[in-house]
PDB file of C-alpha atoms in Angstrom:
ATOM      1  CA  UNK A 419     -28.073  18.963   1.691  1.00  0.00           C
ATOM      2  CA  UNK A 420     -31.513  20.395   1.486  1.00  0.00           C
ATOM      3  CA  UNK A 421     -32.475  23.924   1.078  1.00  0.00           C
ATOM      4  CA  UNK A 422     -35.547  24.900   2.709  1.00  0.00           C
ATOM      5  CA  UNK A 423     -39.187  23.642   2.379  1.00  0.00           C
ATOM      6  CA  UNK A 424     -40.919  23.728  -1.030  1.00  0.00           C
ATOM      7  CA  UNK A 425     -44.232  22.209  -0.522  1.00  0.00           C
ATOM      8  CA  UNK A 426     -46.430  19.811   1.480  1.00  0.00           C
ATOM      9  CA  UNK A 427     -49.081  17.618  -0.217  1.00  0.00           C
ATOM     10  CA  UNK A 428     -51.764  15.959   1.457  1.00  0.00           C
ATOM     11  CA  UNK A 429     -54.047  13.185  -0.143  1.00  0.00           C
ATOM     12  CA  UNK A 430     -57.261  12.214   1.611  1.00  0.00           C
ATOM     13  CA  UNK A 431     -57.498   8.452   0.957  1.00  0.00           C
ATOM     14  CA  UNK A 432     -61.260   8.553   1.653  1.00  0.00           C
ATOM     15  CA  UNK A 433     -62.328  11.021  -1.080  1.00  0.00           C
ATOM     16  CA  UNK A 434     -59.340  11.044  -3.154  1.00  0.00           C
ATOM     17  CA  UNK A 435     -58.715  14.729  -2.922  1.00  0.00           C
ATOM     18  CA  UNK A 436     -55.115  15.867  -3.017  1.00  0.00           C
ATOM     19  CA  UNK A 437     -54.223  19.464  -1.629  1.00  0.00           C
ATOM     20  CA  UNK A 438     -50.978  21.351  -2.183  1.00  0.00           C
ATOM     21  CA  UNK A 439     -50.250  23.606   0.447  1.00  0.00           C
ATOM     22  CA  UNK A 440     -48.928  26.484  -1.612  1.00  0.00           C
ATOM     23  CA  UNK A 441     -49.582  30.230  -2.210  1.00  0.00           C
ATOM     24  CA  UNK A 442     -53.237  30.010  -1.593  1.00  0.00           C
ATOM     25  CA  UNK A 443     -52.535  28.533   1.879  1.00  0.00           C
ATOM     26  CA  UNK A 444     -49.817  31.309   2.285  1.00  0.00           C
ATOM     27  CA  UNK A 445     -47.343  28.386   1.935  1.00  0.00           C
ATOM     28  CA  UNK A 446     -45.825  25.989   4.432  1.00  0.00           C
ATOM     29  CA  UNK A 447     -43.390  27.234   6.864  1.00  0.00           C
ATOM     30  CA  UNK A 448     -42.122  24.326   8.730  1.00  0.00           C
ATOM     31  CA  UNK A 449     -41.974  20.371   8.659  1.00  0.00           C
ATOM     32  CA  UNK A 450     -40.418  18.402  11.208  1.00  0.00           C
ATOM     33  CA  UNK A 451     -39.877  14.611  10.305  1.00  0.00           C
ATOM     34  CA  UNK A 452     -39.395  12.597  13.601  1.00  0.00           C
ATOM     35  CA  UNK A 453     -38.390   9.063  14.419  1.00  0.00           C
ATOM     36  CA  UNK A 454     -38.011   7.967  10.893  1.00  0.00           C
ATOM     37  CA  UNK A 455     -35.864   5.039  12.131  1.00  0.00           C
ATOM     38  CA  UNK A 456     -35.735   3.342  15.573  1.00  0.00           C
ATOM     39  CA  UNK A 457     -32.830   3.428  17.831  1.00  0.00           C
ATOM     40  CA  UNK A 458     -30.227   0.806  17.579  1.00  0.00           C
ATOM     41  CA  UNK A 459     -29.908  -1.447  20.614  1.00  0.00           C
ATOM     42  CA  UNK A 460     -26.886  -3.409  21.345  1.00  0.00           C
ATOM     43  CA  UNK A 461     -26.745  -7.118  21.776  1.00  0.00           C
ATOM     44  CA  UNK A 462     -24.082  -7.731  24.333  1.00  0.00           C
ATOM     45  CA  UNK A 463     -22.471 -11.230  24.997  1.00  0.00           C
ATOM     46  CA  UNK A 464     -19.045 -12.640  25.919  1.00  0.00           C
ATOM     47  CA  UNK A 465     -18.062  -9.152  27.227  1.00  0.00           C
ATOM     48  CA  UNK A 466     -18.646  -7.733  23.628  1.00  0.00           C
ATOM     49  CA  UNK A 467     -21.024  -5.927  21.553  1.00  0.00           C
ATOM     50  CA  UNK A 468     -22.125  -8.733  18.942  1.00  0.00           C
ATOM     51  CA  UNK A 469     -24.615  -6.796  16.953  1.00  0.00           C
ATOM     52  CA  UNK A 470     -27.290  -4.155  17.022  1.00  0.00           C
ATOM     53  CA  UNK A 471     -31.101  -4.413  16.359  1.00  0.00           C
ATOM     54  CA  UNK A 472     -33.442  -1.564  15.527  1.00  0.00           C
ATOM     55  CA  UNK A 473     -36.055  -0.828  17.980  1.00  0.00           C
ATOM     56  CA  UNK A 474     -39.832  -0.266  16.726  1.00  0.00           C
ATOM     57  CA  UNK A 475     -40.379   3.300  15.645  1.00  0.00           C
ATOM     58  CA  UNK A 476     -43.388   5.827  15.419  1.00  0.00           C
ATOM     59  CA  UNK A 477     -42.806   8.207  12.986  1.00  0.00           C
ATOM     60  CA  UNK A 478     -44.409  11.628  13.082  1.00  0.00           C
ATOM     61  CA  UNK A 479     -44.475  14.756  10.852  1.00  0.00           C
ATOM     62  CA  UNK A 480     -45.418  18.027  12.479  1.00  0.00           C
ATOM     63  CA  UNK A 481     -46.285  20.645   9.515  1.00  0.00           C
ATOM     64  CA  UNK A 482     -46.854  24.253  10.007  1.00  0.00           C
ATOM     65  CA  UNK A 483     -49.077  25.827   7.485  1.00  0.00           C
ATOM     66  CA  UNK A 484     -49.846  29.638   7.476  1.00  0.00           C
ATOM     67  CA  UNK A 485     -53.543  29.181   6.597  1.00  0.00           C
ATOM     68  CA  UNK A 486     -55.852  26.443   6.095  1.00  0.00           C
ATOM     69  CA  UNK A 487     -59.700  26.700   5.306  1.00  0.00           C
ATOM     70  CA  UNK A 488     -61.868  25.062   7.720  1.00  0.00           C
ATOM     71  CA  UNK A 489     -63.335  22.742   5.119  1.00  0.00           C
ATOM     72  CA  UNK A 490     -59.772  21.294   4.407  1.00  0.00           C
ATOM     73  CA  UNK A 491     -59.162  20.601   8.106  1.00  0.00           C
ATOM     74  CA  UNK A 492     -62.527  19.014   8.185  1.00  0.00           C
ATOM     75  CA  UNK A 493     -61.519  16.642   5.480  1.00  0.00           C
ATOM     76  CA  UNK A 494     -57.905  15.873   7.005  1.00  0.00           C
ATOM     77  CA  UNK A 495     -59.369  15.196  10.328  1.00  0.00           C
ATOM     78  CA  UNK A 496     -62.792  13.650   9.374  1.00  0.00           C
ATOM     79  CA  UNK A 497     -64.850  16.238  11.197  1.00  0.00           C
ATOM     80  CA  UNK A 498     -68.505  16.516  10.623  1.00  0.00           C
ATOM     81  CA  UNK A 499     -70.437  19.660   9.863  1.00  0.00           C
ATOM     82  CA  UNK A 500     -73.925  20.364  11.006  1.00  0.00           C
ATOM     83  CA  UNK A 501     -76.834  21.887   9.227  1.00  0.00           C
ATOM     84  CA  UNK A 502     -75.609  25.514  10.212  1.00  0.00           C
ATOM     85  CA  UNK A 503     -72.106  24.982   8.752  1.00  0.00           C
ATOM     86  CA  UNK A 504     -70.643  24.191  12.193  1.00  0.00           C
ATOM     87  CA  UNK A 505     -67.631  22.095  12.285  1.00  0.00           C
ATOM     88  CA  UNK A 506     -68.171  19.327  15.088  1.00  0.00           C
ATOM     89  CA  UNK A 507     -64.677  18.244  16.473  1.00  0.00           C
ATOM     90  CA  UNK A 508     -63.694  15.263  18.583  1.00  0.00           C
ATOM     91  CA  UNK A 509     -64.133  12.691  15.782  1.00  0.00           C
ATOM     92  CA  UNK A 510     -62.630   9.233  16.598  1.00  0.00           C
ATOM     93  CA  UNK A 511     -62.949   7.915  13.024  1.00  0.00           C
ATOM     94  CA  UNK A 512     -60.312   9.841  11.378  1.00  0.00           C
ATOM     95  CA  UNK A 513     -59.542   9.224   7.742  1.00  0.00           C
ATOM     96  CA  UNK A 514     -56.454   7.884   6.287  1.00  0.00           C
ATOM     97  CA  UNK A 515     -54.401  10.735   4.906  1.00  0.00           C
ATOM     98  CA  UNK A 516     -51.228  10.532   2.729  1.00  0.00           C
ATOM     99  CA  UNK A 517     -48.549  13.093   3.108  1.00  0.00           C
ATOM    100  CA  UNK A 518     -45.610  14.146   0.924  1.00  0.00           C
ATOM    101  CA  UNK A 519     -42.883  16.712   1.844  1.00  0.00           C
ATOM    102  CA  UNK A 520     -40.819  18.279  -0.809  1.00  0.00           C
ATOM    103  CA  UNK A 521     -37.324  20.013  -0.376  1.00  0.00           C
ATOM    104  CA  UNK A 522     -34.951  21.051  -3.029  1.00  0.00           C
ATOM    105  CA  UNK A 523     -31.363  19.658  -3.152  1.00  0.00           C
ATOM    106  CA  UNK A 524     -28.623  22.359  -2.838  1.00  0.00           C
ATOM    107  CA  UNK A 525     -26.987  23.140  -6.093  1.00  0.00           C
ATOM    108  CA  UNK A 526     -28.498  20.203  -7.752  1.00  0.00           C
ATOM    109  CA  UNK A 527     -31.386  20.163 -10.029  1.00  0.00           C
ATOM    110  CA  UNK A 528     -33.318  17.714  -7.829  1.00  0.00           C
ATOM    111  CA  UNK A 529     -36.037  17.813  -5.264  1.00  0.00           C
ATOM    112  CA  UNK A 530     -36.137  15.190  -2.382  1.00  0.00           C
ATOM    113  CA  UNK A 531     -39.409  13.834  -1.485  1.00  0.00           C
ATOM    114  CA  UNK A 532     -40.663  11.900   1.511  1.00  0.00           C
ATOM    115  CA  UNK A 533     -43.925  10.185   1.275  1.00  0.00           C
ATOM    116  CA  UNK A 534     -46.004   8.961   4.045  1.00  0.00           C
ATOM    117  CA  UNK A 535     -49.082   7.044   2.364  1.00  0.00           C
ATOM    118  CA  UNK A 536     -51.083   6.454   5.613  1.00  0.00           C
ATOM    119  CA  UNK A 537     -51.278   9.005   8.478  1.00  0.00           C
ATOM    120  CA  UNK A 538     -53.968  10.106  10.999  1.00  0.00           C
ATOM    121  CA  UNK A 539     -54.000  13.942  11.455  1.00  0.00           C
ATOM    122  CA  UNK A 540     -54.443  15.883  14.779  1.00  0.00           C
ATOM    123  CA  UNK A 541     -54.829  19.603  15.214  1.00  0.00           C
ATOM    124  CA  UNK A 542     -54.419  20.024  18.942  1.00  0.00           C
ATOM    125  CA  UNK A 543     -53.409  23.500  20.138  1.00  0.00           C
ATOM    126  CA  UNK A 544     -54.263  27.008  19.257  1.00  0.00           C
ATOM    127  CA  UNK A 545     -52.709  30.031  21.005  1.00  0.00           C
ATOM    128  CA  UNK A 546     -54.219  33.579  20.318  1.00  0.00           C
ATOM    129  CA  UNK A 547     -52.425  36.652  21.476  1.00  0.00           C
ATOM    130  CA  UNK A 548     -53.836  40.330  21.180  1.00  0.00           C
ATOM    131  CA  UNK A 549     -52.639  42.625  18.556  1.00  0.00           C
ATOM    132  CA  UNK A 550     -50.799  45.712  19.783  1.00  0.00           C
ATOM    133  CA  UNK A 551     -50.279  49.180  18.153  1.00  0.00           C
ATOM    134  CA  UNK A 552     -46.973  48.211  16.647  1.00  0.00           C
ATOM    135  CA  UNK A 553     -47.448  44.379  16.001  1.00  0.00           C
ATOM    136  CA  UNK A 554     -49.867  41.846  14.808  1.00  0.00           C
ATOM    137  CA  UNK A 555     -49.902  38.583  16.472  1.00  0.00           C
ATOM    138  CA  UNK A 556     -50.195  35.967  13.613  1.00  0.00           C
ATOM    139  CA  UNK A 557     -51.579  32.390  14.511  1.00  0.00           C
ATOM    140  CA  UNK A 558     -50.357  29.648  12.001  1.00  0.00           C
ATOM    141  CA  UNK A 559     -51.946  25.990  11.864  1.00  0.00           C
ATOM    142  CA  UNK A 560     -49.713  23.207  13.186  1.00  0.00           C
ATOM    143  CA  UNK A 561     -50.816  19.746  12.311  1.00  0.00           C
ATOM    144  CA  UNK A 562     -49.402  16.384  13.375  1.00  0.00           C
ATOM    145  CA  UNK A 563     -49.429  13.385  11.235  1.00  0.00           C
ATOM    146  CA  UNK A 564     -48.959  10.079  12.899  1.00  0.00           C
ATOM    147  CA  UNK A 565     -47.629   7.679  10.677  1.00  0.00           C
ATOM    148  CA  UNK A 566     -48.999   4.063  10.411  1.00  0.00           C
ATOM    149  CA  UNK A 567     -47.990   1.087   8.137  1.00  0.00           C
ATOM    150  CA  UNK A 568     -49.122   1.351   4.642  1.00  0.00           C
ATOM    151  CA  UNK A 569     -50.397  -1.565   2.550  1.00  0.00           C
ATOM    152  CA  UNK A 570     -48.903  -0.022  -0.364  1.00  0.00           C
ATOM    153  CA  UNK A 571     -45.504  -0.242   0.959  1.00  0.00           C
ATOM    154  CA  UNK A 572     -45.860  -3.851   2.149  1.00  0.00           C
ATOM    155  CA  UNK A 573     -46.328  -2.721   5.687  1.00  0.00           C
ATOM    156  CA  UNK A 574     -43.568  -0.233   5.730  1.00  0.00           C
ATOM    157  CA  UNK A 575     -44.327   3.298   6.814  1.00  0.00           C
ATOM    158  CA  UNK A 576     -42.587   5.647   4.087  1.00  0.00           C
ATOM    159  CA  UNK A 577     -40.744   5.992   0.989  1.00  0.00           C
ATOM    160  CA  UNK A 578     -38.395   8.786  -0.333  1.00  0.00           C
ATOM    161  CA  UNK A 579     -36.381   9.538  -3.343  1.00  0.00           C
ATOM    162  CA  UNK A 580     -34.792  12.272  -5.487  1.00  0.00           C
ATOM    163  CA  UNK A 581     -36.772  13.703  -8.417  1.00  0.00           C
ATOM    164  CA  UNK A 582     -36.230  16.043 -11.075  1.00  0.00           C
ATOM    165  CA  UNK A 583     -36.904  19.737  -9.965  1.00  0.00           C
ATOM    166  CA  UNK A 584     -40.589  20.661  -9.698  1.00  0.00           C
ATOM    167  CA  UNK A 585     -41.718  17.059 -10.678  1.00  0.00           C
ATOM    168  CA  UNK A 586     -42.766  15.735  -7.327  1.00  0.00           C
ATOM    169  CA  UNK A 587     -46.610  15.940  -8.231  1.00  0.00           C
ATOM    170  CA  UNK A 588     -46.000  14.046 -11.632  1.00  0.00           C
ATOM    171  CA  UNK A 589     -44.053  11.428  -9.514  1.00  0.00           C
ATOM    172  CA  UNK A 590     -46.800  11.013  -7.010  1.00  0.00           C
ATOM    173  CA  UNK A 591     -49.445  10.532  -9.634  1.00  0.00           C
ATOM    174  CA  UNK A 592     -47.468   8.050 -11.733  1.00  0.00           C
ATOM    175  CA  UNK A 593     -46.453   5.958  -8.796  1.00  0.00           C
ATOM    176  CA  UNK A 594     -48.048   2.510  -8.864  1.00  0.00           C
ATOM    177  CA  UNK A 595     -47.846   2.200  -5.093  1.00  0.00           C
ATOM    178  CA  UNK A 596     -49.845   5.465  -4.708  1.00  0.00           C
ATOM    179  CA  UNK A 597     -52.120   6.532  -7.750  1.00  0.00           C
ATOM    180  CA  UNK A 598     -52.679  10.038  -6.168  1.00  0.00           C
ATOM    181  CA  UNK A 599     -54.991  12.359  -8.114  1.00  0.00           C
ATOM    182  CA  UNK A 600     -53.392  15.788  -9.308  1.00  0.00           C
ATOM    183  CA  UNK A 601     -52.967  18.243  -6.427  1.00  0.00           C
ATOM    184  CA  UNK A 602     -54.617  21.525  -6.267  1.00  0.00           C
ATOM    185  CA  UNK A 603     -53.338  24.572  -4.472  1.00  0.00           C
ATOM    186  CA  UNK A 604     -56.929  25.222  -3.378  1.00  0.00           C
ATOM    187  CA  UNK A 605     -56.663  27.562  -0.430  1.00  0.00           C
ATOM    188  CA  UNK A 606     -58.509  30.741   0.178  1.00  0.00           C
ATOM    189  CA  UNK A 607     -55.747  33.493   0.087  1.00  0.00           C
ATOM    190  CA  UNK A 608     -55.209  35.622  -3.012  1.00  0.00           C
ATOM    191  CA  UNK A 609     -52.626  38.580  -3.329  1.00  0.00           C
ATOM    192  CA  UNK A 610     -55.272  41.052  -4.058  1.00  0.00           C
ATOM    193  CA  UNK A 611     -56.738  40.784  -0.556  1.00  0.00           C
ATOM    194  CA  UNK A 612     -56.102  43.755   1.726  1.00  0.00           C
ATOM    195  CA  UNK A 613     -53.866  43.624   4.772  1.00  0.00           C
ATOM    196  CA  UNK A 614     -55.759  44.153   7.948  1.00  0.00           C
ATOM    197  CA  UNK A 615     -54.374  46.883  10.053  1.00  0.00           C
ATOM    198  CA  UNK A 616     -53.230  46.311  13.693  1.00  0.00           C
ATOM    199  CA  UNK A 617     -56.331  46.524  16.059  1.00  0.00           C
ATOM    200  CA  UNK A 618     -58.980  46.686  13.419  1.00  0.00           C
ATOM    201  CA  UNK A 619     -61.940  44.295  13.672  1.00  0.00           C
ATOM    202  CA  UNK A 620     -62.652  41.436  11.313  1.00  0.00           C
TER     203      UNK A 620
END
């Protein structure tokens, strides 16, 4: 049994940077891992089910992060920046991004880690609503990681294992299949920043 979501770690295979979506990103609130295995399809014959085979699968991970700096989004999606600092979207040549999801095990001194060495990231939808006198409308960042086959895994798409508590980053760095660099919790939020009042202007 898994207890919540401890962290999400991305590694941009183009520039070698590893980002840990921790406190300075206001944390990661949700990770949905879908289609890790294909559906089993029956082989029928002689009025019996003779066997099953697994259909092809297209794993995806949807990650909700509370705050991501634009420069990190640009790295993940391969966006370019013009001379005035504007990010130019719509780039077809997206970089390969590795992703690791870490969740604690229930009443066991272990964390479980899923690793997807080769993904492409999309950031598709933004919905903004007005603040009111009594409530702020906070918008998180939802990223979709489309998982592709990884040469490091012999053409497979992901790997997973239990590791000692808080040792996920060390395991990722020491893995001969990955060789990731040490991750940095390098977002922009600090606890000393003032909270903006509802209805106030940025």
